[in-house]
mmCIF file of C-alpha atoms in Angstrom:
data_model
loop_
_atom_site.group_PDB
_atom_site.id
_atom_site.type_symbol
_atom_site.label_atom_id
_atom_site.label_comp_id
_atom_site.label_asym_id
_atom_site.label_seq_id
_atom_site.Cartn_x
_atom_site.Cartn_y
_atom_site.Cartn_z
ATOM 1 C CA UNK A 184 109.405 77.559 134.418
ATOM 2 C CA UNK A 185 111.620 80.463 133.393
ATOM 3 C CA UNK A 186 109.847 83.752 133.035
ATOM 4 C CA UNK A 187 110.290 85.504 129.739
ATOM 5 C CA UNK A 188 112.502 88.591 129.781
ATOM 6 C CA UNK A 189 110.652 90.791 127.302
ATOM 7 C CA UNK A 190 113.611 93.194 126.979
ATOM 8 C CA UNK A 191 115.875 90.646 125.289
ATOM 9 C CA UNK A 192 113.632 88.058 123.661
ATOM 10 C CA UNK A 193 111.506 88.178 120.548
ATOM 11 C CA UNK A 194 108.401 86.391 119.388
ATOM 12 C CA UNK A 195 108.410 83.695 116.742
ATOM 13 C CA UNK A 196 105.808 83.572 113.972
ATOM 14 C CA UNK A 197 105.225 80.004 112.799
ATOM 15 C CA UNK A 198 103.750 81.288 109.535
ATOM 16 C CA UNK A 199 100.986 80.193 107.219
ATOM 17 C CA UNK A 200 102.701 77.690 104.904
ATOM 18 C CA UNK A 201 105.135 74.796 105.447
ATOM 19 C CA UNK A 202 108.756 75.273 104.384
ATOM 20 C CA UNK A 203 108.576 73.117 101.246
ATOM 21 C CA UNK A 204 107.802 73.415 97.533
ATOM 22 C CA UNK A 205 104.048 73.415 98.125
ATOM 23 C CA UNK A 206 104.433 76.197 100.640
ATOM 24 C CA UNK A 207 106.609 78.164 98.208
ATOM 25 C CA UNK A 208 104.001 77.800 95.456
ATOM 26 C CA UNK A 209 101.242 78.995 97.783
ATOM 27 C CA UNK A 210 103.422 81.891 98.883
ATOM 28 C CA UNK A 211 103.881 83.020 95.270
ATOM 29 C CA UNK A 212 100.106 82.897 94.898
ATOM 30 C CA UNK A 213 99.760 85.161 97.957
ATOM 31 C CA UNK A 214 102.368 87.525 96.487
ATOM 32 C CA UNK A 215 100.360 87.649 93.250
ATOM 33 C CA UNK A 216 97.186 88.480 95.199
ATOM 34 C CA UNK A 217 99.129 91.109 97.156
ATOM 35 C CA UNK A 218 100.256 92.693 93.886
ATOM 36 C CA UNK A 219 96.734 92.706 92.424
ATOM 37 C CA UNK A 220 95.251 94.141 95.615
ATOM 38 C CA UNK A 221 97.911 96.849 95.887
ATOM 39 C CA UNK A 222 97.507 97.946 92.272
ATOM 40 C CA UNK A 223 93.709 97.752 92.414
ATOM 41 C CA UNK A 224 93.310 99.764 95.618
ATOM 42 C CA UNK A 225 95.928 102.327 94.599
ATOM 43 C CA UNK A 226 94.140 102.763 91.270
ATOM 44 C CA UNK A 227 90.795 103.244 93.027
ATOM 45 C CA UNK A 228 92.234 105.957 95.270
ATOM 46 C CA UNK A 229 93.825 107.739 92.315
ATOM 47 C CA UNK A 230 90.704 107.369 90.196
ATOM 48 C CA UNK A 231 88.390 108.811 92.851
ATOM 49 C CA UNK A 232 90.721 111.736 93.505
ATOM 50 C CA UNK A 233 91.233 112.485 89.795
ATOM 51 C CA UNK A 234 87.678 112.294 88.443
ATOM 52 C CA UNK A 235 85.378 115.134 89.626
ATOM 53 C CA UNK A 236 82.300 112.986 88.887
ATOM 54 C CA UNK A 237 83.346 110.639 91.688
ATOM 55 C CA UNK A 238 83.644 113.413 94.281
ATOM 56 C CA UNK A 239 80.591 112.213 96.172
ATOM 57 C CA UNK A 240 80.201 110.792 99.707
ATOM 58 C CA UNK A 241 79.855 107.228 98.428
ATOM 59 C CA UNK A 242 83.166 107.297 96.563
ATOM 60 C CA UNK A 243 84.896 109.330 99.248
ATOM 61 C CA UNK A 244 84.081 106.519 101.675
ATOM 62 C CA UNK A 245 85.210 103.978 99.081
ATOM 63 C CA UNK A 246 88.595 105.704 98.748
ATOM 64 C CA UNK A 247 89.045 105.368 102.513
ATOM 65 C CA UNK A 248 88.164 101.671 102.257
ATOM 66 C CA UNK A 249 90.892 101.247 99.642
ATOM 67 C CA UNK A 250 93.377 103.085 101.874
ATOM 68 C CA UNK A 251 92.541 100.817 104.805
ATOM 69 C CA UNK A 252 92.911 97.739 102.614
ATOM 70 C CA UNK A 253 96.366 98.903 101.478
ATOM 71 C CA UNK A 254 97.419 99.281 105.101
ATOM 72 C CA UNK A 255 95.891 95.887 105.921
ATOM 73 C CA UNK A 256 98.054 94.243 103.277
ATOM 74 C CA UNK A 257 101.194 96.138 104.258
ATOM 75 C CA UNK A 258 100.778 95.157 107.897
ATOM 76 C CA UNK A 259 100.769 91.390 107.429
ATOM 77 C CA UNK A 260 101.910 90.156 103.994
ATOM 78 C CA UNK A 261 105.444 91.644 103.632
ATOM 79 C CA UNK A 262 106.600 90.278 106.996
ATOM 80 C CA UNK A 263 105.098 86.866 106.228
ATOM 81 C CA UNK A 264 106.858 86.742 102.838
ATOM 82 C CA UNK A 265 110.194 87.908 104.285
ATOM 83 C CA UNK A 266 110.113 85.316 107.065
ATOM 84 C CA UNK A 267 109.331 82.495 104.650
ATOM 85 C CA UNK A 268 111.978 83.407 102.058
ATOM 86 C CA UNK A 269 114.684 84.208 104.592
ATOM 87 C CA UNK A 270 113.949 81.255 106.826
ATOM 88 C CA UNK A 271 113.810 83.604 109.806
ATOM 89 C CA UNK A 272 110.621 83.401 111.836
ATOM 90 C CA UNK A 273 111.421 85.965 114.501
ATOM 91 C CA UNK A 274 109.696 89.293 115.074
ATOM 92 C CA UNK A 275 110.857 91.791 117.666
ATOM 93 C CA UNK A 276 108.838 92.697 120.731
ATOM 94 C CA UNK A 277 108.307 96.226 119.406
ATOM 95 C CA UNK A 278 107.614 94.984 115.871
ATOM 96 C CA UNK A 279 104.950 92.623 117.165
ATOM 97 C CA UNK A 280 103.297 95.460 119.056
ATOM 98 C CA UNK A 281 103.326 97.740 116.012
ATOM 99 C CA UNK A 282 101.892 95.002 113.799
ATOM 100 C CA UNK A 283 99.128 94.229 116.306
ATOM 101 C CA UNK A 284 98.264 97.911 116.655
ATOM 102 C CA UNK A 285 97.906 98.565 112.936
ATOM 103 C CA UNK A 286 96.076 95.304 112.295
ATOM 104 C CA UNK A 287 93.500 95.981 115.015
ATOM 105 C CA UNK A 288 93.152 99.610 113.938
ATOM 106 C CA UNK A 289 92.352 98.572 110.368
ATOM 107 C CA UNK A 290 90.021 95.797 111.543
ATOM 108 C CA UNK A 291 87.900 98.059 113.765
ATOM 109 C CA UNK A 292 88.034 101.103 111.490
ATOM 110 C CA UNK A 293 87.016 99.146 108.406
ATOM 111 C CA UNK A 294 84.111 97.580 110.274
ATOM 112 C CA UNK A 295 82.810 101.038 111.175
ATOM 113 C CA UNK A 296 83.498 102.382 107.691
ATOM 114 C CA UNK A 297 81.469 99.605 106.039
ATOM 115 C CA UNK A 298 78.583 100.536 108.343
ATOM 116 C CA UNK A 299 78.940 104.167 107.212
ATOM 117 C CA UNK A 300 78.824 103.049 103.574
ATOM 118 C CA UNK A 301 75.640 101.083 104.276
ATOM 119 C CA UNK A 302 74.086 104.156 105.910
ATOM 120 C CA UNK A 303 75.053 106.217 102.865
ATOM 121 C CA UNK A 304 73.191 103.834 100.541
ATOM 122 C CA UNK A 305 70.217 103.746 102.931
ATOM 123 C CA UNK A 306 69.862 107.543 102.867
ATOM 124 C CA UNK A 307 70.457 107.737 99.103
ATOM 125 C CA UNK A 308 67.725 105.211 98.288
ATOM 126 C CA UNK A 309 65.224 105.607 101.132
ATOM 127 C CA UNK A 310 65.539 109.373 101.699
ATOM 128 C CA UNK A 311 66.896 110.823 98.436
ATOM 129 C CA UNK A 312 65.487 114.325 99.073
ATOM 130 C CA UNK A 313 67.417 114.547 102.354
ATOM 131 C CA UNK A 314 70.632 113.025 101.011
ATOM 132 C CA UNK A 315 72.552 116.296 100.594
ATOM 133 C CA UNK A 316 71.744 117.245 104.195
ATOM 134 C CA UNK A 317 72.296 113.899 105.927
ATOM 135 C CA UNK A 318 75.386 112.975 103.900
ATOM 136 C CA UNK A 319 77.040 116.367 103.578
ATOM 137 C CA UNK A 320 80.788 116.655 103.179
ATOM 138 C CA UNK A 321 81.062 117.591 106.846
ATOM 139 C CA UNK A 322 79.114 114.508 107.932
ATOM 140 C CA UNK A 323 81.186 112.295 105.642
ATOM 141 C CA UNK A 324 84.423 113.591 107.170
ATOM 142 C CA UNK A 325 83.018 113.007 110.669
ATOM 143 C CA UNK A 326 82.211 109.392 109.793
ATOM 144 C CA UNK A 327 85.690 108.761 108.441
ATOM 145 C CA UNK A 328 87.480 110.490 111.314
ATOM 146 C CA UNK A 329 85.267 108.684 113.810
ATOM 147 C CA UNK A 330 86.148 105.319 112.266
ATOM 148 C CA UNK A 331 89.883 106.029 112.417
ATOM 149 C CA UNK A 332 89.872 107.501 115.935
ATOM 150 C CA UNK A 333 87.662 104.857 117.550
ATOM 151 C CA UNK A 334 89.572 102.075 115.808
ATOM 152 C CA UNK A 335 92.919 103.491 116.978
ATOM 153 C CA UNK A 336 91.811 103.932 120.592
ATOM 154 C CA UNK A 337 90.438 100.399 120.795
ATOM 155 C CA UNK A 338 93.560 99.010 119.132
ATOM 156 C CA UNK A 339 95.900 100.875 121.460
ATOM 157 C CA UNK A 340 94.117 99.529 124.550
ATOM 158 C CA UNK A 341 94.344 95.916 123.331
ATOM 159 C CA UNK A 342 97.956 96.230 122.195
ATOM 160 C CA UNK A 343 99.189 97.796 125.437
ATOM 161 C CA UNK A 344 97.466 95.099 127.477
ATOM 162 C CA UNK A 345 98.839 92.271 125.326
ATOM 163 C CA UNK A 346 102.409 93.553 125.575
ATOM 164 C CA UNK A 347 102.281 93.864 129.353
ATOM 165 C CA UNK A 348 101.071 90.393 130.264
ATOM 166 C CA UNK A 349 103.799 87.903 131.265
ATOM 167 C CA UNK A 350 104.767 85.262 128.702
ATOM 168 C CA UNK A 351 106.560 82.359 130.315
ATOM 169 C CA UNK A 352 105.795 79.546 127.879
ATOM 170 C CA UNK A 353 107.035 79.151 124.320
ATOM 171 C CA UNK A 354 107.082 82.459 122.452
ATOM 172 C CA UNK A 355 106.131 80.759 119.164
ATOM 173 C CA UNK A 356 102.906 82.366 117.900
ATOM 174 C CA UNK A 357 100.975 79.888 115.768
ATOM 175 C CA UNK A 358 99.963 82.498 113.191
ATOM 176 C CA UNK A 359 101.427 84.482 110.279
ATOM 177 C CA UNK A 360 101.120 87.804 112.135
ATOM 178 C CA UNK A 361 100.887 88.956 115.747
ATOM 179 C CA UNK A 362 97.244 88.185 116.360
ATOM 180 C CA UNK A 363 96.520 88.959 120.008
ATOM 181 C CA UNK A 364 94.201 85.961 120.674
ATOM 182 C CA UNK A 365 96.981 83.705 119.358
ATOM 183 C CA UNK A 366 99.433 85.453 121.692
ATOM 184 C CA UNK A 367 97.200 84.891 124.717
ATOM 185 C CA UNK A 368 97.704 81.140 124.536
ATOM 186 C CA UNK A 369 101.368 81.771 125.435
ATOM 187 C CA UNK A 370 100.609 83.750 128.601
ATOM 188 C CA UNK A 371 101.335 82.292 132.040
ATOM 189 C CA UNK A 372 98.345 83.940 133.665
ATOM 190 C CA UNK A 373 94.591 83.577 133.519
ATOM 191 C CA UNK A 374 93.379 85.705 130.605
ATOM 192 C CA UNK A 375 89.629 85.220 130.941
ATOM 193 C CA UNK A 376 89.129 88.915 131.729
ATOM 194 C CA UNK A 377 90.898 89.938 128.553
ATOM 195 C CA UNK A 378 89.055 87.310 126.514
ATOM 196 C CA UNK A 379 85.836 88.903 127.754
ATOM 197 C CA UNK A 380 87.184 92.276 126.607
ATOM 198 C CA UNK A 381 87.846 90.795 123.159
ATOM 199 C CA UNK A 382 84.264 89.536 123.063
ATOM 200 C CA UNK A 383 82.894 92.981 124.019
ATOM 201 C CA UNK A 384 85.178 94.758 121.563
ATOM 202 C CA UNK A 385 84.241 92.404 118.725
ATOM 203 C CA UNK A 386 80.565 92.920 119.488
ATOM 204 C CA UNK A 387 80.907 96.722 119.474
ATOM 205 C CA UNK A 388 83.118 97.100 116.417
ATOM 206 C CA UNK A 389 82.001 94.169 114.268
ATOM 207 C CA UNK A 390 78.741 92.584 115.385
ATOM 208 C CA UNK A 391 76.765 95.793 116.026
ATOM 209 C CA UNK A 392 77.891 97.412 112.740
ATOM 210 C CA UNK A 393 76.969 94.178 110.962
ATOM 211 C CA UNK A 394 73.485 94.292 112.488
ATOM 212 C CA UNK A 395 73.226 97.951 111.483
ATOM 213 C CA UNK A 396 74.233 97.094 107.937
ATOM 214 C CA UNK A 397 71.667 94.297 107.836
ATOM 215 C CA UNK A 398 68.930 96.660 109.036
ATOM 216 C CA UNK A 399 69.968 99.363 106.537
ATOM 217 C CA UNK A 400 69.871 97.007 103.584
ATOM 218 C CA UNK A 401 66.598 95.569 104.799
ATOM 219 C CA UNK A 402 65.032 99.023 104.460
ATOM 220 C CA UNK A 403 66.842 99.536 101.152
ATOM 221 C CA UNK A 404 65.484 96.317 99.668
ATOM 222 C CA UNK A 405 62.008 97.209 100.889
ATOM 223 C CA UNK A 406 62.255 100.608 99.212
ATOM 224 C CA UNK A 407 63.720 99.153 96.011
ATOM 225 C CA UNK A 408 60.903 96.618 95.798
ATOM 226 C CA UNK A 409 58.376 99.463 95.655
ATOM 227 C CA UNK A 410 60.250 101.478 93.018
ATOM 228 C CA UNK A 411 58.372 102.126 89.796
ATOM 229 C CA UNK A 412 61.472 102.650 87.680
ATOM 230 C CA UNK A 413 62.946 99.420 86.380
ATOM 231 C CA UNK A 414 66.330 101.071 85.769
ATOM 232 C CA UNK A 415 66.274 102.508 89.285
ATOM 233 C CA UNK A 416 65.618 99.085 90.776
ATOM 234 C CA UNK A 417 68.416 97.539 88.724
ATOM 235 C CA UNK A 418 70.927 100.218 89.741
ATOM 236 C CA UNK A 419 69.950 99.973 93.401
ATOM 237 C CA UNK A 420 70.167 96.178 93.422
ATOM 238 C CA UNK A 421 73.583 96.325 91.708
ATOM 239 C CA UNK A 422 74.948 98.789 94.237
ATOM 240 C CA UNK A 423 73.552 96.904 97.221
ATOM 241 C CA UNK A 424 74.796 93.549 95.984
ATOM 242 C CA UNK A 425 78.372 94.867 95.748
ATOM 243 C CA UNK A 426 78.236 96.176 99.293
ATOM 244 C CA UNK A 427 76.695 92.976 100.648
ATOM 245 C CA UNK A 428 79.385 90.904 98.938
ATOM 246 C CA UNK A 429 82.095 92.938 100.655
ATOM 247 C CA UNK A 430 80.298 92.712 103.996
ATOM 248 C CA UNK A 431 79.924 88.941 103.760
ATOM 249 C CA UNK A 432 83.591 88.326 102.919
ATOM 250 C CA UNK A 433 84.774 90.656 105.660
ATOM 251 C CA UNK A 434 82.449 90.236 108.625
ATOM 252 C CA UNK A 435 81.620 86.520 108.474
ATOM 253 C CA UNK A 436 85.118 85.060 109.068
ATOM 254 C CA UNK A 437 86.032 87.889 111.465
ATOM 255 C CA UNK A 438 82.993 87.458 113.702
ATOM 256 C CA UNK A 439 83.224 83.662 113.577
ATOM 257 C CA UNK A 440 86.884 83.790 114.613
ATOM 258 C CA UNK A 441 86.726 86.299 117.453
ATOM 259 C CA UNK A 442 83.365 85.473 119.022
ATOM 260 C CA UNK A 443 84.156 81.822 119.556
ATOM 261 C CA UNK A 444 85.354 80.715 123.013
ATOM 262 C CA UNK A 445 89.091 80.067 123.190
ATOM 263 C CA UNK A 446 88.585 76.350 123.873
ATOM 264 C CA UNK A 447 86.754 75.970 120.542
ATOM 265 C CA UNK A 448 89.350 77.786 118.455
ATOM 266 C CA UNK A 449 91.793 76.024 116.160
ATOM 267 C CA UNK A 450 95.067 77.753 115.162
ATOM 268 C CA UNK A 451 94.979 76.211 111.685
ATOM 269 C CA UNK A 452 91.366 77.287 111.144
ATOM 270 C CA UNK A 453 92.060 80.787 112.486
ATOM 271 C CA UNK A 454 94.926 81.256 110.036
ATOM 272 C CA UNK A 455 92.819 80.166 107.073
ATOM 273 C CA UNK A 456 89.970 82.471 108.072
ATOM 274 C CA UNK A 457 92.434 85.337 108.568
ATOM 275 C CA UNK A 458 93.450 85.028 104.921
ATOM 276 C CA UNK A 459 89.917 86.075 103.930
ATOM 277 C CA UNK A 460 89.808 89.381 105.791
ATOM 278 C CA UNK A 461 93.508 90.300 105.550
ATOM 279 C CA UNK A 462 94.359 89.272 101.971
ATOM 280 C CA UNK A 463 91.404 88.145 99.845
ATOM 281 C CA UNK A 464 88.919 90.894 100.789
ATOM 282 C CA UNK A 465 91.395 93.733 100.022
ATOM 283 C CA UNK A 466 91.893 92.184 96.581
ATOM 284 C CA UNK A 467 88.168 91.726 95.900
ATOM 285 C CA UNK A 468 87.050 95.205 96.983
ATOM 286 C CA UNK A 469 88.401 97.188 93.995
ATOM 287 C CA UNK A 470 87.332 94.449 91.570
ATOM 288 C CA UNK A 471 83.787 94.353 92.890
ATOM 289 C CA UNK A 472 83.400 98.126 93.010
ATOM 290 C CA UNK A 473 84.835 98.647 89.516
ATOM 291 C CA UNK A 474 83.449 95.803 87.421
ATOM 292 C CA UNK A 475 79.941 96.177 88.874
ATOM 293 C CA UNK A 476 79.784 99.977 88.682
ATOM 294 C CA UNK A 477 79.168 101.966 85.493
ATOM 295 C CA UNK A 478 80.345 105.225 87.065
ATOM 296 C CA UNK A 479 83.706 103.733 88.009
ATOM 297 C CA UNK A 480 84.103 102.132 84.571
ATOM 298 C CA UNK A 481 83.335 105.476 82.977
ATOM 299 C CA UNK A 482 85.915 107.165 85.187
ATOM 300 C CA UNK A 483 88.478 104.528 84.176
ATOM 301 C CA UNK A 484 87.916 105.380 80.516
ATOM 302 C CA UNK A 485 88.221 109.109 81.191
ATOM 303 C CA UNK A 486 91.245 108.985 83.504
ATOM 304 C CA UNK A 487 93.189 105.985 82.214
ATOM 305 C CA UNK A 488 91.855 105.912 78.655
ATOM 306 C CA UNK A 489 90.653 102.355 79.167
ATOM 307 C CA UNK A 490 87.761 101.043 77.173
ATOM 308 C CA UNK A 491 85.715 98.338 78.795
ATOM 309 C CA UNK A 492 83.320 96.152 76.872
ATOM 310 C CA UNK A 493 82.043 94.526 80.038
ATOM 311 C CA UNK A 494 78.291 94.083 79.874
ATOM 312 C CA UNK A 495 76.636 95.110 83.127
#
């Protein structure tokens, strides 16, 4: 078996859709979602920066979520669309490494950021008198910087390892982006050590934050249940439900994909699940946080001059 010369050969991305009319129709649907997600997240960032009433820790964290979602989309969708329309499936060695790095950085950072958002709601509802101290601007910046830095370090370690293992089988990655677990199936060496690292990394950056979020919202729901104010309970339930919706769409397919043993994974199933956390969730985030939030709707009317008759 000829060993792959990584200085002169590229990877091949098999893509998400077949090269036929059905695949083209589905691709246009993905492009439409990409457009909606890009406009929605860009509008959220601009809205939060422009309206002084949204200059709070909760919305500061939300603006970072929108930024991460924009980078998520830009990392995977444009290359997938270009390859399909051009008929070229190749991606360079360096390009694959860059794509893997940014994808993993966004994946880990967003997982930590969602946990920070859950903690913010926990403090706001369960410890309102201490909110200004526990969620100060300094603390908020630390949470955001911590999410970016830890996500980048973890991503760099995985990317460097993946690009230094020998690939001596077919270089065709059965995915629509350079997903490292999909790349491992092409390696001509035993990768059980790295698969264990993936399991540990997924547990630290996705499973533990998910458990933290679950615990935070458990205390929040307990506190909301004992509220005397009906309006307060309604507002708290509305806010929590939006966050839980985002968490469910993001964490569930991610954890299910990366915590399964390699012998139980299916390339077709992995690609479908990846659509949820790389394409659908970035589109849903701005919709959920705007249509279910009176403060954001009010900011839309003030900044964009948009009147919404949506009944909350």
